[in-house]
Coordinates of C-alpha atoms in Angstrom, one line a residue:
Chain A
Q18 CA 130.1 31.1 87.1
S19 CA 131.5 32.9 84.1
R20 CA 130.3 36.5 85.0
A21 CA 131.1 36.1 88.7
S22 CA 134.5 37.9 88.8
G23 CA 133.4 41.1 87.1
Q24 CA 129.9 41.6 88.6
L25 CA 130.4 40.3 92.1
R26 CA 132.8 43.1 93.0
S27 CA 130.2 45.8 92.7
V28 CA 127.4 44.1 94.6
G29 CA 128.9 43.5 98.1
I30 CA 129.2 46.1 100.8
A31 CA 132.6 47.0 99.5
G32 CA 131.1 47.6 96.1
I33 CA 128.4 49.9 97.5
E34 CA 131.0 51.8 99.4
R35 CA 133.2 52.1 96.3
R36 CA 130.3 53.5 94.3
L37 CA 129.5 56.0 97.0
A38 CA 133.1 57.2 97.1
E39 CA 133.1 57.5 93.2
N40 CA 129.9 59.6 93.3
H41 CA 131.3 61.7 96.0
Q42 CA 134.4 62.3 94.0
K43 CA 132.4 63.2 91.0
T44 CA 130.2 65.7 92.8
H45 CA 133.3 67.2 94.3
E46 CA 134.8 67.7 90.9
T47 CA 131.6 69.2 89.5
I48 CA 131.4 71.7 92.4
T49 CA 135.0 72.7 92.1
Q50 CA 134.6 73.2 88.3
A51 CA 131.5 75.3 88.8
F52 CA 133.3 77.5 91.3
E53 CA 136.3 77.9 89.0
D54 CA 134.0 78.8 86.1
M55 CA 132.2 81.3 88.3
S56 CA 135.3 83.1 89.3
K57 CA 136.5 83.2 85.7
L58 CA 133.2 84.6 84.7
M59 CA 133.3 87.2 87.4
E60 CA 136.8 88.2 86.2
T61 CA 135.5 88.6 82.7
A62 CA 132.5 90.6 84.0
R63 CA 134.8 92.8 86.0
D64 CA 136.7 93.6 82.8
M65 CA 133.5 94.4 81.1
V66 CA 132.5 96.7 83.9
N67 CA 135.8 98.5 83.8
L68 CA 135.5 98.8 80.1
S69 CA 132.0 100.2 80.3
K70 CA 133.1 102.6 82.9
S71 CA 136.0 103.9 80.7
I72 CA 133.6 104.1 77.8
S73 CA 131.2 106.1 79.9
E74 CA 134.0 108.4 80.8
K75 CA 134.8 108.9 77.2
V76 CA 131.2 109.5 76.3
R77 CA 131.0 112.2 79.0
S78 CA 134.2 114.0 77.9
R79 CA 133.1 114.5 74.3
K80 CA 129.4 114.9 74.8
G81 CA 128.4 116.7 71.6
E82 CA 130.2 114.6 69.1
I83 CA 128.6 111.3 69.9
T84 CA 125.3 110.4 68.2
D85 CA 122.3 109.3 70.1
D86 CA 122.4 105.8 68.6
E87 CA 125.8 105.2 70.0
T88 CA 124.8 106.1 73.5
I89 CA 121.7 104.0 73.2
A90 CA 123.7 101.0 72.2
F91 CA 126.1 101.7 75.1
K92 CA 123.2 101.8 77.5
S93 CA 121.9 98.5 76.4
Y94 CA 125.4 97.0 77.1
L95 CA 125.2 98.4 80.6
L96 CA 121.8 96.9 81.1
S97 CA 122.9 93.4 79.9
L98 CA 125.6 93.4 82.5
G99 CA 123.3 94.5 85.3
V100 CA 125.3 97.6 86.0
A101 CA 122.9 100.2 84.9
D102 CA 124.4 103.3 86.3
P103 CA 121.8 106.1 86.4
V104 CA 124.2 108.7 87.6
T105 CA 126.2 108.8 84.4
K106 CA 123.4 107.3 82.3
S107 CA 120.8 110.0 82.8
A108 CA 123.2 112.6 81.4
F109 CA 122.9 111.2 77.9
V110 CA 120.0 110.9 75.4
G111 CA 117.0 112.9 76.5
S112 CA 114.9 109.7 76.9
D113 CA 115.3 106.2 78.5
T114 CA 116.7 103.3 76.7
Q115 CA 114.9 101.4 73.9
Y116 CA 114.7 98.4 76.2
F117 CA 112.5 100.3 78.6
Q118 CA 110.3 101.7 75.8
E119 CA 109.7 98.2 74.5
L120 CA 109.0 97.0 78.0
A121 CA 106.6 100.0 78.4
K122 CA 104.7 98.9 75.2
E123 CA 104.4 95.4 76.6
I124 CA 103.1 96.6 79.9
S125 CA 100.5 98.8 78.3
K126 CA 99.4 95.9 76.1
T127 CA 99.0 93.4 78.9
L128 CA 97.8 95.7 81.6
T129 CA 95.4 98.1 80.0
G130 CA 92.6 95.5 80.4
P131 CA 93.2 94.6 84.0
I132 CA 93.6 98.3 85.0
T133 CA 90.4 99.3 83.4
E134 CA 88.6 96.6 85.3
N135 CA 90.2 97.8 88.5
G136 CA 88.8 101.3 88.4
G137 CA 91.5 102.7 86.2
M138 CA 94.3 102.6 88.7
M139 CA 96.8 100.0 90.0
A140 CA 99.6 100.4 92.5
L141 CA 103.1 99.6 91.3
P142 CA 103.7 96.5 93.3
E143 CA 100.5 95.1 91.8
V144 CA 101.8 96.0 88.3
Y145 CA 105.0 94.2 89.2
C146 CA 103.2 91.2 90.3
R147 CA 100.9 91.0 87.3
I148 CA 103.5 91.5 84.7
N149 CA 105.9 89.0 86.2
R150 CA 103.1 86.4 86.6
A151 CA 102.1 86.9 83.0
R152 CA 105.7 86.4 81.8
G153 CA 106.4 83.2 83.8
M154 CA 110.1 83.4 82.8
E155 CA 112.7 86.1 82.1
M156 CA 111.4 88.0 85.1
L157 CA 111.6 91.8 85.5
S158 CA 113.3 93.5 88.4
P159 CA 111.3 96.0 90.4
E160 CA 113.7 98.7 88.9
D161 CA 113.0 97.6 85.3
V162 CA 109.3 97.8 86.0
L163 CA 109.6 101.3 87.5
N164 CA 111.8 102.6 84.5
A165 CA 109.4 101.0 82.0
C166 CA 106.4 102.6 83.7
E167 CA 108.2 105.9 83.6
A168 CA 108.8 105.4 79.8
L169 CA 105.0 104.9 79.3
S170 CA 104.7 108.6 78.5
L171 CA 107.1 108.2 75.6
V172 CA 105.3 105.3 73.8
D173 CA 101.8 106.5 73.0
S174 CA 100.0 104.4 75.6
P175 CA 96.6 104.9 77.3
L176 CA 98.4 104.5 80.7
E177 CA 100.6 106.8 82.7
I178 CA 102.5 106.7 85.9
H179 CA 101.5 108.9 88.8
R180 CA 103.2 109.6 92.2
F181 CA 101.1 110.6 95.1
P182 CA 102.5 113.0 97.7
S183 CA 102.8 110.2 100.1
G184 CA 105.2 108.4 97.8
V185 CA 102.8 105.7 96.6
I186 CA 103.3 105.1 92.9
V187 CA 100.5 104.0 90.7
V188 CA 99.9 103.3 87.0
Q189 CA 96.6 104.7 85.8
L190 CA 94.5 105.3 82.7
K191 CA 95.1 108.8 81.4
T192 CA 91.4 109.3 81.5
A193 CA 91.2 108.3 85.2
S194 CA 93.5 110.7 86.8
V195 CA 93.0 111.5 90.5
E196 CA 91.7 115.0 89.6
S197 CA 88.8 113.5 87.8
T198 CA 88.0 111.2 90.7
V199 CA 87.8 113.8 93.5
H200 CA 84.2 114.8 92.7
E201 CA 83.1 111.2 92.6
T202 CA 84.9 110.7 96.0
K203 CA 83.2 113.6 97.4
S204 CA 79.8 112.4 96.4
F205 CA 80.5 109.1 98.0
V206 CA 81.5 110.7 101.2
E207 CA 78.4 112.9 101.0
S208 CA 76.0 110.0 100.5
A209 CA 77.7 107.9 103.2
G210 CA 77.8 110.8 105.8
K211 CA 81.3 109.8 106.8
A212 CA 83.8 107.5 105.2
R213 CA 87.0 105.6 106.0
A214 CA 89.4 104.5 103.3
A215 CA 88.2 101.0 103.7
D216 CA 84.6 102.0 103.0
L217 CA 85.6 103.7 99.7
A218 CA 87.7 100.8 98.7
A219 CA 84.8 98.4 99.2
S220 CA 82.3 100.5 97.3
Q221 CA 84.6 101.3 94.4
G222 CA 86.3 97.9 94.1
I223 CA 89.8 99.5 94.5
T224 CA 92.6 98.8 97.1
V225 CA 92.6 100.5 100.5
I226 CA 95.9 102.3 99.6
L227 CA 94.3 103.8 96.5
A228 CA 91.2 104.7 98.3
K229 CA 93.2 106.6 100.9
E230 CA 95.1 108.5 98.2
R231 CA 91.8 109.4 96.6
L232 CA 90.4 110.7 99.9
L233 CA 93.6 112.7 100.5
A234 CA 93.4 114.2 97.0
A235 CA 89.8 115.3 97.7
E236 CA 90.9 116.7 101.0
E237 CA 93.6 118.6 99.2
K238 CA 91.0 120.2 97.1
A239 CA 89.1 121.2 100.3
L240 CA 86.1 119.1 99.2
I241 CA 86.2 116.9 102.3
C242 CA 87.8 117.2 105.8
R243 CA 89.2 114.8 108.3
D244 CA 88.3 113.5 111.7
D245 CA 91.3 111.8 113.2
S246 CA 90.5 110.0 116.5
I247 CA 91.0 106.7 118.2
E248 CA 88.1 105.5 116.0
G249 CA 90.3 105.8 113.0
L250 CA 90.8 108.4 110.2
Q251 CA 87.4 109.3 108.9
F252 CA 86.4 111.9 106.3
Y253 CA 83.3 114.2 106.2
V254 CA 82.1 116.6 103.5
N255 CA 83.8 119.9 104.2
R256 CA 81.1 121.8 105.9
F257 CA 83.7 124.5 107.0
L258 CA 83.7 125.9 103.5
Q259 CA 80.0 125.4 102.8
T260 CA 78.4 127.1 105.7
S261 CA 80.2 130.0 107.1
N262 CA 78.6 130.8 110.5
Chain B
Y12 CA 69.9 123.8 124.6
G13 CA 67.4 126.1 126.2
N14 CA 67.5 125.2 129.9
S15 CA 65.3 128.2 130.8
W16 CA 65.1 127.3 134.5
I17 CA 68.8 128.1 134.9
G18 CA 68.6 131.1 132.7
M19 CA 70.2 131.3 129.4
S20 CA 72.7 128.5 128.6
F21 CA 75.5 128.9 126.2
K22 CA 74.5 128.1 122.6
W23 CA 77.2 126.0 121.0
P24 CA 77.8 126.6 117.2
W25 CA 77.1 123.8 114.8
Q26 CA 80.8 123.1 114.4
Y27 CA 80.9 121.9 118.0
D28 CA 78.9 118.9 116.9
F29 CA 80.9 118.3 113.8
P30 CA 83.7 115.8 114.6
P31 CA 86.3 117.2 112.1
F32 CA 86.2 120.4 114.1
F33 CA 88.3 118.6 116.7
T34 CA 91.1 117.6 114.2
L35 CA 93.5 120.2 113.1
Q36 CA 92.8 120.2 109.3
K37 CA 95.6 119.6 106.8
T38 CA 94.4 121.7 103.9
L39 CA 95.1 125.4 104.4
V40 CA 91.8 126.9 103.3
T41 CA 89.9 124.5 105.5
R42 CA 92.2 125.1 108.4
D43 CA 91.7 128.8 108.1
K44 CA 87.9 128.5 108.3
Q45 CA 88.3 126.0 111.2
L46 CA 90.5 128.3 113.2
E47 CA 88.2 131.3 112.5
A48 CA 85.3 129.2 113.9
W49 CA 87.3 128.2 116.9
A50 CA 88.4 131.8 117.6
R51 CA 84.8 133.0 117.5
L52 CA 83.8 130.1 119.8
V53 CA 86.5 130.9 122.3
V54 CA 85.6 134.6 122.4
D55 CA 81.8 133.9 122.6
Y56 CA 82.3 131.4 125.3
T57 CA 84.6 133.6 127.5
Q58 CA 82.2 136.5 127.1
F59 CA 79.1 134.4 128.0
H60 CA 80.8 133.1 131.1
K61 CA 82.4 136.5 131.9
V62 CA 85.9 135.0 132.0
Y63 CA 88.6 137.4 131.1
T64 CA 91.7 135.4 131.8
L65 CA 92.3 131.8 130.8
D66 CA 95.0 129.3 132.0
V67 CA 95.9 127.6 128.7
N68 CA 96.8 124.4 130.4
E69 CA 93.5 124.3 132.4
V70 CA 91.2 125.3 129.5
T71 CA 92.5 122.4 127.4
N72 CA 90.6 120.0 129.6
S73 CA 87.4 122.1 129.9
E74 CA 84.2 121.5 128.0
L75 CA 85.3 124.3 125.6
F76 CA 87.9 122.1 124.0
S77 CA 86.5 118.6 124.6
N78 CA 83.1 117.4 123.6
T79 CA 82.2 114.5 125.8
K80 CA 79.1 113.7 123.8
L81 CA 81.1 113.1 120.6
N82 CA 84.1 111.7 122.6
R83 CA 86.4 114.2 120.8
R84 CA 88.9 116.7 122.2
L85 CA 91.0 119.2 120.4
P86 CA 94.7 117.9 120.7
P87 CA 97.3 120.2 122.2
D88 CA 98.7 121.3 118.8
G89 CA 95.2 122.3 117.8
V90 CA 94.7 124.4 121.0
K91 CA 98.1 126.0 120.4
A92 CA 97.0 126.9 116.8
V93 CA 93.8 128.4 118.0
F94 CA 95.5 130.7 120.5
E95 CA 98.1 131.6 117.9
Y96 CA 95.3 132.6 115.6
L97 CA 93.6 134.7 118.4
E98 CA 96.8 136.4 119.1
Q99 CA 97.5 137.1 115.5
K100 CA 94.1 138.7 115.2
K101 CA 94.9 140.8 118.3
W102 CA 91.8 139.4 120.0
V103 CA 93.8 138.2 123.0
F104 CA 97.1 138.9 124.7
F105 CA 99.4 136.4 126.3

């Protein structure tokens, strides 16, 4: 037939094999190219990093002469490269970068509602989870979230960051600080007789971690005292201070 | 408490039935009150039973420091703190 010579070649087993080989070759080329591009990109990035380091040296050497805006711009360059260097960065501009402040505004806008519903306090990993789930793309790194939360105090927000002595970091409503919850915690322990962190968590609708922190805060204020045994860590109203003798 | 047929039995203070008594408290104000109560208990107990010397290792396992009814006992660091408190108040000598 008329179309036999051209088409037949690509149908037989030889044809299939040839097509596979072609595909293979093509993938190989793509991969090679990708890696070449990657190494080129990394070389350029290295230049950028070196450049930013030398700029950072310059900025440090003549501290007073440089305006705040210039250092802010410089900081945003560092951030876009992913080489945010807190050691040299923290020396400039009293505050954090504009990026974090904007992020802080976003966090306070999206999370004030959920935090109010959760008893006025949310642990940082939960904040991280919520904000990234809400964004869907252009995710935030844990460090970004932490920095943004620390910038909350700079951007007129109803939220603030709080660090417990145990190292647990939370974002809380300014009106719902731990100090204001200690008496509430005490009356809960009083009415329950004795309480574990899990009991308080269940009754207040908060996480066990936060419940434990609240109990420890109330213990710190000498309102409750601990009973640590194999039955677990339980808290009682502090009768030591109420009834002497 | 009053087992009158044996004579007078030792009257335990209310703290002895309070489980937190058997955990060394973290808050300083609270711990101070706790140690004070422990010290008084140790003195009252030894006077009642007319004991004038105590082996610290032995007394740790006695009813003084462990309440079987509550299933609580004062851990070694607590016992140590009690005796340090007693010594500091010059109530006992090692």
